[in-house]
Amino acid sequence: MSRDFEAPGSDHAEMVRRLIRTHGPISLSRFMGESNARYYAGKDPLGAGGDFVTAPEVSQMFGELIGLWLADMWIAAGRPQPVHYVELGPGRGTLAKDALRSAKRYGLEPSVHLVEGSPVLRDIQQAALGPVNFHDDLTSVPADGPLLLVANEFFDALPIRQLVRSADGWRERMVGLNEERLVFVAGDQPMDAAVPPDWREATQGTLIETCPAAAAIMQEIAARLSAQGGAALVIDYGHTELRGGSTLQAVREHRKVDPLAAPGAADLTAYVDFETLARIARAHDVRWLGTVSQGQWLTELGIDMRAEGLARLAPEYAERLQQDKRRLVADDQMGLIFKVMGLAGPRWPGGPGFA
Ligand code: SAH
């Protein structure tokens, strides 16, 4: 018997196998969507004792600078009221807590709306932030004022589709069974129509990814900013232009594992395609402020000064603050692979960090 059977989430693995045994291979997108829903529903995956560490969990400076950016935008827009803070996939609520604390110093005290699917994480967010409004998706978020929206490491968890160029044209990459083991197989339906024209004639073996859920959510964010005003920051790891190749990865206890080995027990993510997100946003009446590296953005917002300021308050943490800052901004850490994309409503100003 394989180890998966004892692992947390193993009922889910058996459910997936049963589904495939009965109905045949399922799309990677369905596999990833259901596995992640199961994964996040059951646990708090964040932090040293969990499976992975995110930027707000590295340092309070991350959320504080985001709060500062939002406050700056809001002040430049003439301090509109009401105003709503919206966060997608807030994890432990750490980013929101740090951002709202720093925004408050500038008079910005928005109502708080969290889009969160996991009941376990909702409880943790509520404990961190006090009374907040929870939403299953953006549709129920208020429409009566500008939105200040943040999404950190949210888009990377949305289910992707992979398309592979086979000898007979493009096919969807599916998850099938080889005896009891989950394996990738090519779907039997032609998928050429789903491939961008430039890629249609690519050589055999070429693989591209799309994320229909990310596209749909970006569409909704752009439509809201266009109608209500506000600003948005999308922060995630990914590229600024579409590339070939699989970026699917699974992480468990801070290690990369086989994405098919333990469905529901590992965090499945893929690189965010910022080129497509920017294209969708720009098709609406919103301002695309730019997509820059996290290192550049945090540096332009003054993370060096913030680290020095905190070190003056607590000299015993000076070295730790430098280490944490390095982790967020250095090219060989999170600084280069993570990107920050900024958007603003049509009559809103441009924000700092996107020069
Ligand atoms: N932003 C946090 C957490 C990142 S982990 C941080 O930076 O620390 C991903 C978060 O997105 C979790 O809160 C997870 O529960 C949530 N999430 C993932 N997919 C989701 C979906 N489809 N709908 C709502 N929330 C989702």
Coordinates of C-alpha atoms and ligand atoms in Angstrom, one line a residue:
M1 CA 0.0 0.0 0.0
S2 CA 1.4 3.4 -0.9
R3 CA 2.1 6.1 1.7
D4 CA -0.8 8.2 0.3
F5 CA -3.3 6.0 2.0
E6 CA -2.2 7.0 5.5
A7 CA -1.7 10.7 4.6
P8 CA -4.2 13.4 5.6
G9 CA -6.4 13.9 2.7
S10 CA -6.2 10.2 1.7
D11 CA -10.0 9.9 1.6
H12 CA -9.8 12.6 -1.1
A13 CA -7.1 10.6 -3.0
E14 CA -9.3 7.6 -2.9
M15 CA -12.3 9.7 -4.0
V16 CA -10.3 10.9 -7.0
R17 CA -9.2 7.4 -8.0
R18 CA -12.8 6.2 -7.7
L19 CA -14.0 9.0 -9.9
I20 CA -11.4 8.3 -12.6
R21 CA -12.0 4.5 -12.4
T22 CA -15.7 5.1 -13.0
H23 CA -15.7 8.0 -15.5
G24 CA -12.2 8.0 -17.0
P25 CA -9.5 10.8 -16.8
I26 CA -10.4 14.2 -15.3
S27 CA -9.0 17.5 -16.4
L28 CA -6.0 18.9 -14.4
S29 CA -8.2 21.9 -13.8
R30 CA -10.8 19.8 -12.0
F31 CA -8.1 17.8 -10.2
M32 CA -6.4 21.0 -8.9
G33 CA -9.7 22.8 -8.0
E34 CA -11.0 20.0 -5.9
S35 CA -7.7 19.1 -4.4
N36 CA -7.1 22.7 -3.2
A37 CA -10.6 23.2 -2.0
R38 CA -10.1 20.1 0.2
Y39 CA -6.6 21.2 1.2
Y40 CA -7.6 24.7 2.4
A41 CA -10.9 23.6 3.9
G42 CA -9.2 21.4 6.5
K43 CA -6.2 23.3 7.8
D44 CA -4.1 26.4 8.3
P45 CA -1.2 25.7 5.9
L46 CA 0.8 28.8 6.7
G47 CA 3.9 29.4 8.7
A48 CA 6.9 27.5 10.0
G49 CA 4.7 24.7 11.3
G50 CA 2.6 24.5 8.2
D51 CA 3.5 23.8 4.5
F52 CA 4.6 27.3 3.3
V53 CA 5.5 30.8 4.4
T54 CA 4.1 33.9 2.6
A55 CA 5.4 37.5 2.5
P56 CA 3.0 38.8 5.2
E57 CA 4.1 36.0 7.5
V58 CA 7.8 36.9 6.9
S59 CA 7.4 40.5 8.1
Q60 CA 4.9 43.1 9.2
M61 CA 6.7 45.5 6.8
F62 CA 5.0 43.8 3.9
G63 CA 1.4 44.5 5.0
E64 CA 2.3 48.0 6.4
L65 CA 3.7 49.2 3.0
I66 CA 0.6 47.9 1.3
G67 CA -1.6 49.8 3.8
L68 CA 0.5 52.9 3.1
W69 CA 0.1 52.5 -0.6
L70 CA -3.7 52.1 -0.3
A71 CA -3.9 55.1 2.0
D72 CA -1.8 57.2 -0.4
M73 CA -4.2 56.3 -3.3
W74 CA -7.3 57.0 -1.2
I75 CA -6.0 60.4 0.0
A76 CA -5.0 61.4 -3.6
A77 CA -8.5 60.4 -4.7
G78 CA -10.0 62.9 -2.2
R79 CA -10.7 60.5 0.7
P80 CA -14.0 59.1 -0.7
Q81 CA -16.5 57.6 1.7
P82 CA -17.7 54.9 2.0
V83 CA -14.6 52.9 1.1
H84 CA -14.2 49.2 1.3
Y85 CA -11.1 47.1 1.9
V86 CA -11.4 43.8 0.0
E87 CA -8.9 40.9 0.3
L88 CA -9.0 37.7 -1.7
G89 CA -7.7 34.6 0.1
P90 CA -6.4 36.4 3.3
G91 CA -4.8 33.4 4.9
R92 CA -4.3 34.2 8.6
G93 CA -5.4 37.8 8.2
T94 CA -1.9 39.0 8.9
L95 CA -1.6 41.2 5.8
A96 CA -5.0 42.8 6.5
K97 CA -4.1 43.4 10.1
D98 CA -0.8 45.1 9.2
A99 CA -2.2 47.0 6.3
L100 CA -5.3 48.3 8.2
R101 CA -3.1 49.4 11.1
S102 CA -0.8 51.5 8.9
A103 CA -3.7 52.9 6.8
K104 CA -5.5 54.0 10.0
R105 CA -2.6 56.3 10.8
Y106 CA -3.5 58.2 7.7
G107 CA -7.2 58.4 8.5
L108 CA -8.2 55.5 6.3
E109 CA -10.6 53.1 8.1
P110 CA -12.5 51.2 5.5
S111 CA -15.1 48.5 6.0
V112 CA -13.4 45.1 5.7
H113 CA -14.6 42.4 3.2
L114 CA -12.7 39.1 3.0
V115 CA -13.3 36.6 0.2
E116 CA -12.3 33.3 1.8
G117 CA -13.4 29.7 1.0
S118 CA -11.9 27.9 4.0
P119 CA -14.0 27.7 7.2
V120 CA -10.8 27.0 9.2
L121 CA -9.1 30.2 7.8
R122 CA -12.2 32.3 8.3
D123 CA -12.1 31.5 12.0
I124 CA -8.4 32.5 12.2
Q125 CA -9.1 35.7 10.2
Q126 CA -11.9 36.7 12.5
A127 CA -9.8 36.1 15.5
A128 CA -7.0 38.3 14.0
L129 CA -9.3 41.2 12.8
G130 CA -12.4 41.2 14.9
P131 CA -15.8 41.5 13.1
V132 CA -15.4 41.4 9.3
N133 CA -17.6 40.6 6.4
F134 CA -17.0 37.2 4.7
H135 CA -17.8 36.5 1.1
D136 CA -17.6 33.3 -1.1
D137 CA -16.7 35.4 -4.1
L138 CA -16.7 39.0 -5.3
T139 CA -20.4 39.2 -6.3
S140 CA -21.6 40.0 -2.8
V141 CA -19.0 42.7 -2.1
P142 CA -20.6 46.2 -1.7
A143 CA -21.2 48.3 -4.8
D144 CA -21.7 51.7 -3.2
G145 CA -18.1 53.0 -3.0
P146 CA -14.6 52.5 -4.2
L147 CA -12.8 49.2 -3.5
L148 CA -9.2 48.9 -2.1
L149 CA -8.5 45.4 -3.1
V150 CA -5.5 43.2 -2.3
A151 CA -4.7 39.6 -3.4
N152 CA -1.4 38.0 -2.2
E153 CA -0.7 34.5 -3.3
F154 CA -4.4 34.0 -4.2
F155 CA -4.3 33.7 -7.9
D156 CA -1.5 31.1 -7.9
A157 CA -3.9 28.7 -6.1
L158 CA -6.6 28.9 -8.7
P159 CA -7.0 25.8 -10.9
I160 CA -5.1 25.9 -14.2
R161 CA -5.7 24.1 -17.5
Q162 CA -2.7 22.6 -19.3
L163 CA -2.7 22.1 -23.1
V164 CA -0.1 19.9 -24.8
R165 CA 0.8 19.7 -28.4
S166 CA 0.6 16.0 -29.4
A167 CA 1.3 14.3 -32.7
D168 CA -2.4 14.9 -33.5
G169 CA -2.6 18.5 -32.5
W170 CA -3.4 20.2 -29.1
R171 CA -4.9 18.1 -26.3
E172 CA -5.9 18.9 -22.7
R173 CA -3.6 17.4 -20.1
M174 CA -5.7 15.1 -17.9
V175 CA -5.2 13.1 -14.8
G176 CA -5.8 9.3 -15.3
L177 CA -4.9 6.1 -13.5
N178 CA -2.1 3.6 -14.1
E179 CA -3.2 0.7 -11.9
E180 CA -3.6 2.6 -8.6
R181 CA -1.2 5.5 -9.4
L182 CA -2.4 8.9 -10.6
V183 CA -0.6 9.8 -13.9
F184 CA -0.9 12.5 -16.6
V185 CA -2.6 11.5 -19.8
A186 CA -3.6 13.4 -22.9
G187 CA -7.3 14.0 -23.4
D188 CA -9.0 12.6 -26.5
Q189 CA -10.7 15.8 -27.6
P190 CA -8.9 18.2 -30.0
M191 CA -8.2 21.5 -28.2
D192 CA -6.6 23.6 -31.0
A193 CA -9.4 26.2 -30.7
A194 CA -8.4 26.9 -27.1
V195 CA -4.8 27.7 -28.0
P196 CA -3.7 31.3 -28.7
P197 CA -3.0 31.7 -32.5
D198 CA 0.7 32.3 -32.1
W199 CA 1.1 28.9 -30.3
R200 CA -1.0 26.7 -32.6
E201 CA 1.9 25.5 -34.8
A202 CA 4.3 24.9 -31.9
T203 CA 6.4 21.7 -31.9
Q204 CA 5.2 18.5 -30.5
G205 CA 5.5 18.3 -26.7
T206 CA 5.0 22.1 -26.2
L207 CA 2.8 22.8 -23.1
I208 CA 0.9 25.9 -22.3
E209 CA -1.2 26.8 -19.3
T210 CA -4.3 28.9 -19.0
C211 CA -6.3 29.8 -15.9
P212 CA -9.9 30.5 -16.7
A213 CA -10.8 31.2 -13.0
A214 CA -8.1 33.9 -12.8
A215 CA -9.4 35.4 -16.0
A216 CA -12.9 35.5 -14.7
I217 CA -11.9 37.1 -11.3
M218 CA -9.7 39.7 -13.0
Q219 CA -12.6 40.5 -15.3
E220 CA -14.8 41.1 -12.2
I221 CA -12.1 43.2 -10.4
A222 CA -11.7 45.4 -13.5
A223 CA -15.4 45.8 -14.0
R224 CA -15.8 46.9 -10.3
L225 CA -12.9 49.4 -10.4
S226 CA -14.3 50.8 -13.6
A227 CA -17.8 51.3 -12.1
Q228 CA -16.9 52.1 -8.4
G229 CA -13.4 53.4 -8.5
G230 CA -10.7 52.3 -6.2
A231 CA -7.4 50.5 -6.6
A232 CA -6.0 46.9 -6.6
L233 CA -2.8 45.2 -5.9
V234 CA -2.3 41.6 -7.2
I235 CA 0.9 40.1 -5.8
D236 CA 2.1 36.6 -6.8
Y237 CA 4.9 34.7 -8.3
G238 CA 4.8 34.5 -12.1
H239 CA 6.0 36.0 -15.3
T240 CA 5.1 39.3 -17.0
E241 CA 4.8 37.6 -20.4
L242 CA 3.3 34.2 -21.4
R243 CA 5.8 31.3 -21.6
G244 CA 5.5 27.7 -22.4
G245 CA 6.2 24.8 -20.0
S246 CA 4.5 23.5 -16.9
T247 CA 4.7 25.6 -13.7
L248 CA 2.4 23.3 -11.6
Q249 CA 3.9 22.6 -8.3
A250 CA 2.9 21.0 -5.0
V251 CA 4.4 22.0 -1.7
R252 CA 4.1 20.1 1.6
E253 CA 6.0 20.9 4.8
H254 CA 8.2 23.4 2.9
R255 CA 9.3 20.8 0.3
K256 CA 8.3 20.3 -3.3
V257 CA 6.4 17.1 -3.8
D258 CA 4.9 15.3 -6.8
P259 CA 1.7 17.2 -7.7
L260 CA -0.2 13.9 -8.2
A261 CA 1.1 12.1 -5.1
A262 CA -1.1 13.5 -2.3
P263 CA -4.2 15.3 -3.6
G264 CA -5.9 17.4 -0.9
A265 CA -2.8 17.1 1.4
A266 CA -0.4 19.4 -0.5
D267 CA -0.8 23.0 -1.8
L268 CA -1.1 23.0 -5.6
T269 CA 0.0 26.2 -7.3
A270 CA 1.1 27.5 -10.7
Y271 CA 2.8 30.7 -11.9
V272 CA 0.4 33.6 -12.4
D273 CA 0.3 34.8 -16.0
F274 CA 0.5 38.6 -15.5
E275 CA 0.4 39.3 -19.2
T276 CA -3.1 37.8 -19.6
L277 CA -4.3 39.5 -16.3
A278 CA -3.0 42.9 -17.6
R279 CA -4.7 42.3 -21.0
I280 CA -8.0 41.6 -19.3
A281 CA -7.8 44.6 -17.0
R282 CA -6.9 46.9 -19.9
A283 CA -9.9 45.8 -21.9
H284 CA -11.9 47.7 -19.2
D285 CA -12.0 51.3 -18.3
V286 CA -9.4 51.0 -15.6
R287 CA -5.8 52.2 -15.2
W288 CA -3.2 49.5 -15.4
L289 CA -0.4 51.1 -13.3
G290 CA 2.2 48.4 -14.2
T291 CA 3.6 45.0 -13.2
V292 CA 6.9 45.2 -11.4
S293 CA 9.0 42.9 -9.3
Q294 CA 8.2 42.7 -5.6
G295 CA 11.7 43.7 -4.7
Q296 CA 11.5 46.9 -6.8
W297 CA 8.0 47.8 -5.5
L298 CA 8.9 47.4 -1.8
T299 CA 12.1 49.3 -2.3
E300 CA 10.4 52.2 -4.0
L301 CA 7.8 52.3 -1.2
G302 CA 10.6 52.7 1.3
I303 CA 11.1 49.3 2.9
D304 CA 14.7 50.3 3.8
M305 CA 13.5 53.3 5.8
R306 CA 10.8 51.2 7.4
A307 CA 13.3 48.5 8.5
E308 CA 15.6 51.2 9.9
G309 CA 12.7 52.8 11.8
L310 CA 11.6 49.5 13.3
A311 CA 15.3 48.8 14.2
R312 CA 15.5 52.1 16.1
L313 CA 12.4 51.1 18.1
A314 CA 13.7 47.6 18.8
P315 CA 17.5 47.5 18.3
E316 CA 17.6 43.8 19.5
Y317 CA 15.7 42.9 16.3
A318 CA 17.9 45.0 13.9
E319 CA 19.6 41.9 12.4
R320 CA 16.4 40.0 12.1
L321 CA 14.7 42.9 10.3
Q322 CA 17.5 43.0 7.8
Q323 CA 17.2 39.3 7.2
D324 CA 13.4 39.5 6.8
K325 CA 13.7 42.5 4.4
R326 CA 16.3 40.6 2.4
R327 CA 13.9 37.6 2.1
L328 CA 11.2 39.9 0.7
V329 CA 13.3 42.0 -1.7
A330 CA 16.5 40.1 -2.7
D331 CA 16.6 38.7 -6.3
D332 CA 17.5 35.2 -5.1
Q333 CA 14.7 35.2 -2.6
M334 CA 11.1 36.5 -3.2
G335 CA 12.2 39.8 -4.7
L336 CA 12.4 38.9 -8.4
I337 CA 10.0 36.0 -9.0
F338 CA 7.1 37.7 -7.2
K339 CA 5.4 40.5 -9.1
V340 CA 3.1 43.3 -8.1
M341 CA 0.5 44.5 -10.5
G342 CA -1.3 47.7 -9.7
L343 CA -4.7 48.8 -11.0
A344 CA -6.8 51.9 -10.4
G345 CA -10.2 53.2 -11.2
P346 CA -10.5 55.5 -14.3
R347 CA -10.6 58.8 -12.3
W348 CA -8.1 57.6 -9.7
P349 CA -4.4 58.7 -9.5
G350 CA -1.4 56.6 -10.3
G351 CA 0.3 55.1 -7.2
P352 CA 3.9 55.0 -6.1
G353 CA 6.1 52.0 -6.9
F354 CA 5.2 51.6 -10.5
A355 CA 7.6 54.1 -12.1
Ligands
SAH1 N1 -2.9 35.8 1.2 C1 -2.5 34.9 2.3 C2 -2.8 33.4 2.1 C3 -2.3 32.8 0.8 S1 -2.8 31.1 0.7 C4 -1.0 35.2 2.6 O1 -0.4 35.8 1.8 O2 -0.5 34.7 3.6 C5 -4.2 31.1 -0.3 C6 -5.5 31.7 0.3 O3 -6.5 31.7 -0.7 C7 -6.0 30.9 1.4 O4 -6.6 31.9 2.3 C8 -7.1 30.1 0.8 O5 -8.1 29.6 1.6 C9 -7.6 31.0 -0.2 N2 -8.3 30.5 -1.4 C10 -7.7 29.6 -2.3 N3 -8.6 29.3 -3.3 C11 -9.7 30.0 -3.1 C12 -11.0 30.2 -3.7 N4 -11.2 29.5 -4.9 N5 -11.9 31.0 -3.2 C13 -11.7 31.6 -2.0 N6 -10.5 31.5 -1.4 C14 -9.5 30.7 -1.9

